[in-house]
Short mmCIF file of C-alpha atoms in Angstrom, two decimals:
data_model
loop_
_atom_site.label_atom_id
_atom_site.label_comp_id
_atom_site.label_asym_id
_atom_site.label_seq_id
_atom_site.Cartn_x
_atom_site.Cartn_y
_atom_site.Cartn_z
CA MET A 1 108.19 66.22 -14.44
CA LEU A 2 107.96 64.24 -11.10
CA ASN A 3 104.66 62.27 -10.71
CA LEU A 4 104.51 60.50 -7.50
CA LEU A 5 100.53 60.01 -7.82
CA GLY A 6 100.88 56.16 -7.98
CA ALA A 7 104.03 56.23 -4.88
CA LYS A 8 104.18 53.32 -2.88
CA ARG A 9 106.84 54.51 -0.89
CA ILE A 10 109.19 57.40 -0.09
CA VAL A 11 112.31 56.35 1.47
CA VAL A 12 114.19 59.19 4.01
CA VAL A 13 118.41 58.53 4.16
CA GLY A 14 119.76 60.17 7.42
CA GLY A 15 118.00 60.89 11.13
CA GLY A 16 118.80 63.51 13.02
CA THR A 17 116.51 66.68 13.14
CA ALA A 18 116.31 67.23 9.33
CA GLY A 19 115.74 63.34 8.55
CA TRP A 20 112.85 63.00 11.23
CA LEU A 21 111.43 66.39 10.25
CA SER A 22 111.27 65.45 6.52
CA ALA A 23 109.75 62.00 7.41
CA LEU A 24 106.94 64.27 9.42
CA GLU A 25 106.24 66.52 6.31
CA MET A 26 106.03 63.65 3.64
CA ARG A 27 103.36 61.88 6.61
CA HIS A 28 101.76 65.17 6.35
CA SER A 29 101.58 65.55 2.58
CA PHE A 30 101.45 62.16 1.14
CA PRO A 31 98.26 59.66 1.92
CA LEU A 32 98.16 57.05 4.27
CA SER A 33 98.69 54.59 1.35
CA VAL A 34 102.54 55.86 0.74
CA GLU A 35 104.98 54.49 3.40
CA VAL A 36 107.05 56.36 4.75
CA LEU A 37 110.55 54.70 5.34
CA LEU A 38 113.53 56.39 7.43
CA ILE A 39 116.92 54.68 7.29
CA GLU A 40 119.42 55.93 9.90
CA SER A 41 122.38 54.18 11.29
CA ALA A 42 122.52 54.26 15.36
CA GLN A 43 126.95 54.51 14.68
CA LEU A 44 126.79 57.37 12.97
CA GLY A 45 125.05 59.41 15.60
CA ILE A 46 123.95 62.93 15.66
CA LEU A 47 125.89 66.29 15.43
CA GLY A 48 124.23 68.36 17.94
CA ALA A 49 125.71 71.69 16.88
CA GLY A 50 122.22 73.70 16.17
CA GLU A 51 120.44 74.06 19.51
CA GLY A 52 118.61 76.97 18.57
CA SER A 53 115.85 78.32 16.42
CA ILE A 54 113.74 81.41 14.66
CA PRO A 55 110.19 81.63 14.94
CA ASN A 56 109.08 79.16 11.96
CA LEU A 57 110.01 76.16 14.40
CA ASP A 58 106.39 76.90 16.41
CA LEU A 59 104.79 77.23 13.05
CA ALA A 60 106.08 73.44 12.36
CA LEU A 61 104.75 72.34 15.63
CA LYS A 62 101.73 73.90 14.81
CA ARG A 63 101.75 72.02 11.05
CA TYR A 64 102.71 69.04 12.68
CA GLN A 65 100.25 69.12 15.40
CA ILE A 66 102.25 68.71 18.07
CA ASP A 67 101.72 70.08 21.92
CA ARG A 68 104.24 72.88 22.44
CA THR A 69 104.30 71.85 26.62
CA THR A 70 105.12 68.44 25.45
CA PHE A 71 107.85 69.49 23.08
CA MET A 72 109.27 71.86 25.52
CA SER A 73 109.33 69.23 27.98
CA ALA A 74 110.69 66.37 26.21
CA THR A 75 113.51 68.53 24.79
CA GLN A 76 114.19 70.51 27.48
CA SER A 77 113.61 73.90 25.44
CA THR A 78 113.45 76.98 26.79
CA TYR A 79 111.74 80.48 24.84
CA LYS A 80 114.02 82.35 22.91
CA LEU A 81 113.42 86.06 22.12
CA GLY A 82 116.08 86.73 20.01
CA VAL A 83 119.82 86.99 19.70
CA CYS A 84 122.61 89.20 21.52
CA PHE A 85 125.82 90.22 19.30
CA GLU A 86 129.18 91.26 21.70
CA GLY A 87 132.37 92.43 20.06
CA TRP A 88 130.94 92.21 16.42
CA ARG A 89 131.53 95.89 15.73
CA SER A 90 134.62 96.90 17.70
CA GLY A 91 136.23 93.90 19.72
CA GLY A 92 135.02 95.48 23.05
CA GLU A 93 131.99 94.37 25.63
CA GLU A 94 129.69 96.71 22.95
CA LYS A 95 126.31 94.76 22.19
CA TYR A 96 123.36 95.06 20.05
CA HIS A 97 120.01 92.39 19.70
CA HIS A 98 118.14 91.05 17.22
CA MET A 99 114.77 90.64 18.81
CA PHE A 100 112.23 88.35 16.40
CA SER A 101 109.36 90.98 17.81
CA THR A 102 108.84 94.25 17.04
CA ILE A 103 105.80 94.36 19.30
CA ARG A 104 105.07 96.81 22.60
CA GLU A 105 101.89 97.03 23.88
CA ASP A 106 100.07 95.86 20.95
CA LEU A 107 101.56 98.01 18.75
CA GLY A 108 104.12 96.58 15.96
CA LEU A 109 106.72 98.80 14.29
CA MET A 110 105.67 97.40 11.27
CA GLU A 111 101.73 97.59 10.94
CA TRP A 112 102.11 101.20 9.64
CA GLN A 113 103.85 101.30 6.04
CA GLU A 114 103.74 104.40 3.90
CA HIS A 115 105.88 105.15 0.62
CA GLY A 116 106.94 101.50 0.73
CA PHE A 117 108.75 102.49 4.30
CA TYR A 118 107.85 101.94 8.02
CA PRO A 119 107.16 105.17 9.65
CA LEU A 120 107.48 104.14 13.28
CA SER A 121 110.71 102.31 12.85
CA SER A 122 112.21 104.90 10.51
CA THR A 123 111.29 107.85 13.52
CA LEU A 124 113.23 105.51 15.97
CA LEU A 125 116.29 105.11 13.83
CA ASN A 126 115.82 108.97 12.67
CA ARG A 127 116.26 109.70 16.66
CA GLY A 128 118.91 107.86 17.16
CA MET A 129 117.08 105.56 19.20
CA ALA A 130 117.78 101.70 18.93
CA LEU A 131 115.04 99.27 17.64
CA ASP A 132 116.05 96.24 19.63
CA ARG A 133 114.66 98.00 22.49
CA PHE A 134 111.15 98.89 21.56
CA PRO A 135 109.47 95.24 21.85
CA ASP A 136 108.20 94.01 25.07
CA ALA A 137 110.59 91.10 24.67
CA ALA A 138 113.33 93.29 25.22
CA HIS A 139 112.32 93.97 28.78
CA LEU A 140 111.15 90.60 29.49
CA MET A 141 115.16 89.72 28.33
CA GLN A 142 116.59 92.52 30.47
CA ARG A 143 114.73 91.88 33.36
CA LYS A 144 115.56 88.04 33.08
CA ALA A 145 111.94 86.87 33.29
CA SER A 146 111.00 83.30 34.00
CA GLN A 147 109.58 80.86 31.49
CA ALA A 148 106.03 81.44 33.01
CA GLU A 149 106.42 84.85 32.61
CA VAL A 150 107.34 84.38 29.34
CA ALA A 151 104.51 81.75 28.41
CA ALA A 152 101.92 84.27 30.16
CA HIS A 153 103.16 86.96 27.60
CA ILE A 154 102.72 84.84 24.71
CA GLN A 155 99.30 84.07 25.62
CA ARG A 156 97.96 87.26 26.08
CA SER A 157 99.41 88.67 22.95
CA ASP A 158 98.59 86.82 19.82
CA LYS A 159 100.94 88.95 17.99
CA GLU A 160 103.87 87.85 19.73
CA VAL A 161 106.75 86.00 18.19
CA PHE A 162 109.61 83.61 19.77
CA ALA A 163 111.66 80.86 18.97
CA TYR A 164 113.11 77.91 21.02
CA HIS A 165 116.25 77.05 22.64
CA PHE A 166 116.45 72.87 22.38
CA ASP A 167 118.60 69.98 23.62
CA ALA A 168 119.37 69.14 19.38
CA ARG A 169 120.10 65.26 20.85
CA ARG A 170 116.65 65.36 22.70
CA LEU A 171 114.73 66.70 19.56
CA ALA A 172 115.73 64.25 17.43
CA THR A 173 114.54 61.58 19.69
CA PHE A 174 111.21 63.35 20.56
CA LEU A 175 110.69 63.68 16.65
CA ARG A 176 111.41 59.97 15.79
CA GLU A 177 108.91 59.03 18.97
CA LYS A 178 106.28 61.36 17.01
CA ALA A 179 106.75 59.74 13.51
CA GLU A 180 106.46 56.36 14.32
CA SER A 181 103.59 57.28 16.51
CA ARG A 182 102.19 58.14 12.94
CA GLY A 183 103.28 54.82 11.40
CA ILE A 184 106.64 56.06 9.85
CA LYS A 185 109.05 53.00 9.85
CA ARG A 186 112.86 52.83 10.74
CA VAL A 187 115.53 50.88 9.63
CA ASP A 188 118.68 50.92 11.45
CA ALA A 189 121.60 50.65 8.99
CA LEU A 190 124.40 52.31 6.95
CA VAL A 191 123.89 53.47 3.46
CA GLN A 192 126.37 52.02 1.12
CA ALA A 193 125.09 53.24 -2.16
CA VAL A 194 122.28 53.85 -4.74
CA THR A 195 121.13 51.95 -7.90
CA VAL A 196 120.14 54.66 -10.53
CA ASP A 197 118.41 53.32 -13.46
CA PRO A 198 119.06 54.32 -17.13
CA GLN A 199 116.51 57.23 -17.22
CA GLY A 200 118.78 59.12 -13.97
CA LYS A 201 116.16 58.14 -11.06
CA VAL A 202 117.14 56.58 -7.99
CA THR A 203 115.80 53.10 -7.50
CA THR A 204 116.89 51.59 -4.71
CA VAL A 205 119.04 52.39 -1.62
CA ASN A 206 121.75 49.94 -0.79
CA THR A 207 123.02 49.37 3.00
CA ASP A 208 124.36 46.78 5.07
CA LYS A 209 121.29 45.53 6.34
CA GLY A 210 119.41 44.97 2.84
CA ASN A 211 118.46 46.98 -0.48
CA PHE A 212 115.10 49.26 0.11
CA ASP A 213 113.19 50.37 -3.41
CA GLY A 214 111.60 53.46 -3.43
CA ASP A 215 109.61 56.10 -5.59
CA PHE A 216 110.83 59.28 -3.72
CA PHE A 217 113.91 59.84 -1.90
CA ILE A 218 115.11 62.33 0.63
CA ASP A 219 118.76 62.78 0.87
CA ALA A 220 119.01 63.68 4.58
CA SER A 221 122.37 62.12 5.12
CA GLY A 222 123.88 65.48 6.44
CA PHE A 223 127.56 66.49 4.89
CA SER A 224 128.10 63.00 3.91
CA ARG A 225 125.48 64.24 0.80
CA LEU A 226 125.00 60.55 -0.29
CA ILE A 227 122.55 60.43 -2.70
CA LEU A 228 122.46 63.95 -4.59
CA GLY A 229 126.07 64.93 -3.98
CA LYS A 230 127.85 61.04 -4.28
CA GLY A 231 125.26 59.20 -6.18
CA LEU A 232 123.85 61.82 -8.60
CA GLY A 233 127.00 64.13 -9.22
CA ILE A 234 125.01 67.31 -8.32
CA GLU A 235 127.53 70.35 -8.38
CA TRP A 236 128.27 72.23 -5.19
CA GLU A 237 128.50 75.75 -4.90
CA SER A 238 130.71 77.40 -2.37
CA PHE A 239 130.06 80.62 -0.23
CA GLN A 240 133.70 80.27 1.18
CA LYS A 241 134.76 83.65 -0.13
CA TYR A 242 131.88 85.51 1.74
CA LEU A 243 131.91 83.49 5.15
CA LEU A 244 135.50 82.26 5.91
CA LEU A 245 134.31 80.04 9.03
CA ASP A 246 134.92 76.53 8.43
CA ALA A 247 134.75 74.66 11.88
CA ALA A 248 132.97 74.84 14.86
CA LEU A 249 133.94 73.12 18.50
CA PRO A 250 130.85 72.81 20.42
CA PHE A 251 130.86 71.80 24.31
CA LEU A 252 128.58 71.89 26.94
CA LEU A 253 128.19 73.73 30.52
CA PRO A 254 126.00 73.58 33.62
CA GLN A 255 123.14 75.90 33.59
CA LYS A 256 123.47 77.80 36.58
CA ASP A 257 120.85 80.57 36.45
CA LYS A 258 117.67 80.29 38.25
CA ASN A 259 115.84 81.93 35.12
CA PRO A 260 117.57 80.43 31.60
CA SER A 261 118.60 83.80 29.38
CA LEU A 262 115.78 84.28 26.76
CA ILE A 263 118.77 84.94 24.18
CA THR A 264 121.11 82.90 22.27
CA HIS A 265 124.67 84.79 22.95
CA SER A 266 126.83 85.40 20.06
CA LYS A 267 130.12 86.51 21.12
CA ALA A 268 132.97 87.37 18.47
CA MET A 269 136.26 85.90 19.32
CA ASN A 270 139.54 86.32 17.82
CA SER A 271 139.28 83.99 15.42
CA GLY A 272 135.19 83.85 15.03
CA TRP A 273 132.51 83.82 17.32
CA MET A 274 130.95 81.56 20.27
CA TRP A 275 127.40 80.88 20.80
CA THR A 276 125.81 80.03 24.21
CA ILE A 277 122.33 78.63 24.14
CA PRO A 278 120.36 78.04 27.73
CA THR A 279 118.08 75.18 27.80
CA GLN A 280 116.47 73.84 30.77
CA GLY A 281 119.46 71.73 32.05
CA ARG A 282 122.45 73.19 30.50
CA LEU A 283 124.32 75.73 28.31
CA GLY A 284 124.97 74.63 24.89
CA CYS A 285 128.25 76.54 23.53
CA GLY A 286 130.36 76.41 20.73
CA TYR A 287 133.18 78.22 19.14
CA VAL A 288 132.63 78.68 15.77
CA TYR A 289 136.28 79.32 13.62
CA SER A 290 138.31 79.97 10.51
CA SER A 291 140.92 76.91 10.33
CA ALA A 292 143.06 79.33 8.49
CA HIS A 293 143.53 81.33 11.26
CA ILE A 294 143.60 79.21 14.44
CA SER A 295 144.05 75.90 15.08
CA GLU A 296 141.84 73.79 17.83
CA THR A 297 144.41 74.05 20.33
CA GLU A 298 144.40 77.85 20.52
CA VAL A 299 140.66 77.74 20.42
CA LEU A 300 140.62 75.77 23.46
CA ARG A 301 142.99 77.92 25.21
CA GLU A 302 141.39 81.08 24.21
CA LEU A 303 138.13 79.21 25.52
CA GLU A 304 139.27 78.36 28.53
CA LEU A 305 140.66 81.75 29.41
CA HIS A 306 137.14 83.30 28.56
CA TRP A 307 135.51 80.64 30.72
CA LYS A 308 138.14 80.48 33.44
CA GLN A 309 137.73 76.32 33.58
CA GLU A 310 138.57 73.35 31.23
CA ILE A 311 136.73 73.14 28.11
CA VAL A 312 135.77 69.57 26.93
CA PRO A 313 134.56 69.37 23.49
CA VAL A 314 131.37 67.59 22.59
CA ASN A 315 131.99 67.04 18.79
CA ARG A 316 134.52 68.43 16.49
CA LEU A 317 132.74 69.84 12.90
CA ARG A 318 134.44 70.88 9.61
CA PHE A 319 132.51 72.31 7.17
CA SER A 320 132.11 74.01 3.51
CA PRO A 321 130.01 77.02 3.50
CA GLY A 322 128.00 76.38 0.17
CA ARG A 323 124.98 74.48 -1.38
CA LEU A 324 124.21 72.11 -3.99
CA LYS A 325 123.21 73.74 -7.08
CA LYS A 326 119.99 71.65 -7.50
CA CYS A 327 118.19 70.29 -4.13
CA LEU A 328 115.62 68.81 -6.40
CA HIS A 329 116.54 66.45 -8.85
CA SER A 330 115.17 63.42 -10.85
CA ASN A 331 112.87 61.98 -7.72
CA VAL A 332 115.13 62.94 -4.92
CA MET A 333 115.27 65.90 -2.99
CA ALA A 334 118.25 66.88 -0.35
CA VAL A 335 117.41 68.65 2.78
CA GLY A 336 119.28 70.45 5.65
CA LEU A 337 122.90 69.96 5.99
CA ALA A 338 122.90 67.55 2.69
CA SER A 339 121.40 70.69 0.75
CA GLY A 340 123.85 73.47 1.99
CA PHE A 341 125.19 75.27 4.90
CA VAL A 342 126.63 78.70 6.02
CA GLU A 343 127.65 78.72 9.67
CA PRO A 344 125.47 78.15 13.07
CA LEU A 345 125.06 82.34 12.98
CA GLU A 346 121.10 82.89 13.17
CA ALA A 347 119.58 79.49 13.56
CA THR A 348 119.34 79.33 9.44
CA SER A 349 119.69 76.00 8.97
CA ILE A 350 116.78 74.42 10.57
CA ALA A 351 114.79 77.23 9.52
CA GLN A 352 115.89 76.88 5.76
CA THR A 353 115.19 73.17 6.38
CA LEU A 354 111.67 73.61 7.81
CA TYR A 355 110.48 76.50 5.15
CA GLN A 356 111.96 74.11 2.52
CA LEU A 357 110.00 71.02 3.41
CA ALA A 358 106.88 73.03 4.10
CA PHE A 359 107.25 74.48 0.00
CA PHE A 360 107.63 70.61 -1.35
CA GLY A 361 105.17 69.83 0.89
CA ASN A 362 102.48 72.26 -0.37
CA LEU A 363 103.17 71.43 -3.74
CA MET A 364 102.58 68.00 -3.83
CA ARG A 365 99.55 68.53 -2.29
CA GLU A 366 98.04 71.17 -4.25
CA ASN A 367 98.95 69.70 -7.48
CA GLN A 368 98.03 65.86 -7.01
CA ARG A 369 101.80 65.27 -6.70
CA VAL A 370 101.99 65.92 -10.10
CA ILE A 371 104.77 68.55 -11.02
CA PRO A 372 105.87 69.86 -14.46
CA GLU A 373 109.38 70.25 -14.90
CA ARG A 374 109.02 73.87 -15.50
CA VAL A 375 107.79 74.27 -11.79
CA LEU A 376 110.55 72.16 -10.62
CA ASN A 377 112.97 74.45 -12.20
CA ILE A 378 111.18 77.40 -10.06
CA PHE A 379 111.57 75.40 -7.02
CA ASN A 380 115.26 74.96 -7.68
CA ALA A 381 115.41 78.39 -8.19
CA ASP A 382 113.61 79.80 -5.17
CA VAL A 383 115.21 77.42 -2.67
CA ALA A 384 118.65 79.24 -4.36
CA ASN A 385 117.23 82.75 -3.94
CA PHE A 386 116.36 81.60 -0.28
CA TRP A 387 120.34 80.61 0.25
CA ASP A 388 121.67 84.21 -1.57
CA GLY A 389 119.11 85.99 1.29
CA ILE A 390 120.77 83.73 3.95
CA VAL A 391 124.22 84.40 2.58
CA ASP A 392 123.93 88.65 2.28
CA PHE A 393 122.20 88.78 5.73
CA LEU A 394 125.11 87.05 7.56
CA VAL A 395 127.39 89.29 5.32
CA MET A 396 126.07 91.79 6.76
CA HIS A 397 126.56 90.72 10.29
CA TYR A 398 130.48 90.53 9.04
CA ASP A 399 130.41 94.01 7.14
CA THR A 400 132.62 95.55 10.18
CA SER A 401 135.25 97.71 10.84
CA ARG A 402 136.94 95.63 13.41
CA ALA A 403 139.96 94.79 12.42
CA ASP A 404 142.17 94.24 15.83
CA THR A 405 143.28 90.47 14.74
CA PRO A 406 144.40 88.64 11.47
CA PHE A 407 141.21 86.95 11.09
CA TRP A 408 139.13 90.14 11.42
CA MET A 409 141.40 91.38 9.28
CA ASP A 410 140.66 89.26 6.55
CA VAL A 411 136.87 89.41 7.00
CA GLY A 412 137.37 93.18 6.09
CA LYS A 413 139.06 91.79 3.26
CA ALA A 414 136.76 89.45 2.08
CA ALA A 415 134.64 89.35 -1.12
CA ARG A 416 130.88 90.46 -0.52
CA PRO A 417 128.14 89.58 -3.26
CA ASP A 418 127.20 92.11 -5.89
CA ARG A 419 123.85 91.54 -4.60
CA TYR A 420 124.72 92.81 -1.03
CA LEU A 421 126.86 95.60 -2.32
CA GLU A 422 123.49 96.94 -4.31
CA LEU A 423 121.58 96.86 -1.09
CA LYS A 424 124.06 98.71 1.15
CA GLU A 425 124.38 101.49 -1.23
CA ALA A 426 120.57 101.57 -1.29
CA PHE A 427 120.35 101.61 2.59
CA SER A 428 122.76 104.76 2.30
CA ALA A 429 119.69 106.57 0.79
CA ARG A 430 116.92 105.06 2.35
CA THR A 431 115.81 102.39 4.82
CA PRO A 432 115.25 98.50 3.74
CA ARG A 433 111.63 97.89 1.71
CA ILE A 434 109.78 94.66 0.84
CA ALA A 435 110.94 95.03 -2.54
CA ASP A 436 114.43 94.73 -1.91
CA LEU A 437 114.12 91.17 0.13
CA VAL A 438 111.54 90.03 -2.37
CA PRO A 439 114.29 88.17 -4.06
CA TYR A 440 115.34 86.17 -1.57
CA GLN A 441 111.57 84.42 -1.33
CA MET A 442 111.17 81.06 -1.46
CA GLY A 443 107.36 79.96 -1.97
CA GLY A 444 106.23 83.48 -1.08
CA VAL A 445 108.30 83.19 2.27
CA ILE A 446 111.33 85.75 3.07
CA LEU A 447 113.06 84.17 5.78
CA PHE A 448 114.60 87.47 7.38
CA GLY A 449 111.96 90.44 7.01
CA VAL A 450 112.33 94.44 6.86
CA ALA A 451 112.33 94.59 10.86
CA SER A 452 115.68 91.89 10.70
CA TRP A 453 117.17 93.91 8.12
CA GLU A 454 116.84 97.30 9.61
CA THR A 455 117.45 96.21 13.19
CA VAL A 456 121.38 94.51 12.22
CA GLY A 457 122.07 97.42 9.77
CA SER A 458 121.27 100.04 12.28
CA ALA A 459 123.44 98.02 14.54
CA MET A 460 126.25 97.61 12.35
CA GLY A 461 125.92 101.37 10.76
CA ILE A 462 124.72 100.18 7.61
CA VAL A 463 121.67 101.79 7.82
CA SER A 464 121.73 105.40 9.26
CA PRO A 465 119.97 107.67 10.56
CA GLU A 466 120.40 109.96 7.80
CA SER A 467 118.49 107.44 5.44
CA THR A 468 115.32 108.00 7.20
CA VAL A 469 115.33 111.81 6.37
CA ALA A 470 114.04 112.09 2.48
CA GLN A 471 111.31 109.30 3.21
CA LEU A 472 110.05 110.83 6.61
CA ALA A 473 109.63 114.10 4.36
CA LEU A 474 107.32 112.63 2.12
CA LEU A 475 104.65 112.24 4.96
CA GLU A 476 101.71 114.94 5.23
CA GLN A 477 101.91 116.74 8.58
CA SER A 478 99.40 114.59 10.29
CA ALA A 479 101.34 112.18 10.33
CA HIS A 480 104.28 114.08 11.75
CA ILE A 481 102.00 114.81 14.38
CA THR A 482 100.99 111.43 14.96
CA LEU A 483 104.59 110.22 15.04
CA GLU A 484 105.65 113.05 17.92
CA ASN A 485 102.60 111.68 19.91
CA PHE A 486 104.44 108.35 19.23
CA ILE A 487 107.60 109.21 20.17
CA GLU A 488 106.69 110.94 23.65
CA ARG A 489 104.73 108.17 24.70
CA TYR A 490 107.30 105.82 23.91
CA GLN A 491 109.67 107.96 25.96
CA ARG A 492 107.22 108.55 28.55
CA SER A 493 106.77 104.63 28.92
CA VAL A 494 110.37 103.71 28.79
CA SER A 495 111.08 106.74 31.74
CA SER A 496 108.36 105.46 34.06
CA ASN A 497 107.75 101.58 32.82
CA THR A 498 104.32 102.03 31.66
CA THR A 499 102.25 101.28 29.29
CA MET A 500 102.17 102.99 26.06
CA LEU A 501 98.66 103.25 25.09
#
């Protein structure tokens, strides 16, 4: 049992985005009588690799009562409406987009559900019409709308979903300022070890500036995993056989466009892929690669050939895709990179961190901070299931026929989770369903919904037009008339650039 009813201090080990978000969630979920203390070292700095989010970051701003305009100004943020994937299918210049929104003129592709599927999106798939071209967000992206135009569009529609591109270092600084303004204390110190009592509970964090007692501890120490990994010896589950990338080389370039792009650009490279993320003042870029297939020198050579200029890395990251088998053990919870990491694709790290923190915080507030062991076991199982969903969704991005380099040939030979293979078989007969994704939920939240699986799956050839035939035949004649009218209005609006409704 985890009983924090009488807790006096919560200690967060590690700063950065994950650490300061953890501190804000603890402040949000515990009474003011409980001190929240964060320990970080200025000597270690911030990885600064993650500069994009998915839409749940905006939900977090609301949860922590942070003004959007203030946030965007302080972090040099821009609106992010989706992700562009270039070269993932054949190695050429072909592109597809994973847009966050499915809304066009206040009509959502996923609003009509019948027989477990979504007739509007199924009809587009049946006609060979790409889902990523439907939403208004796609047209804002294509005509390179300004930030002000996007803000006005968001203001007009309460259904619209969006995310952010941001400067990771500025974000950590901004979150720290918000946290300290709410009474969260900070200590600049290097963590050396933790003290564990005979019952297996952590009692103290030992640092070069002294020892700090606590009742509950958050391990936000990044890849070091100082408490749950090194201190308590929680085992690691590797995803390396499914996801081959294990290194990244981030770099910065100047922002030359008057209107920053509204998408993250993910371009397939010879031995991995490259992200390009536009913020207000710069482009945050990076090559994520497999060190078994390419050296750093070769990465730089490929980048300089692409950009036609010298590339100066701002960091060098090595990682092992995987997660701790338990993120919550005894009186310690690991978050962010300390809990697990797959790779930067689809900005899953900050998304998973935010949902896990909210899940834990809600448990604390709704149960008077007393959680039975069986509920803790469910928490850990849910977090594990959430990671499974992330892995399987990313694996679908790599389920490609591309085989023009040794890396992409090995991607084609890589193992696939049995869970994913079973879904892939199901998708050959019908489109994705909510029921397919329920096993991936954490606290009732599914990270990537049916629209995401349909969009990426159809682009990668996993979800075909043929998979829609049998389910569409289940609809009544009146429904088919409605669908014909929908297609007619949609095609007319595209050709004339007018509204559908």
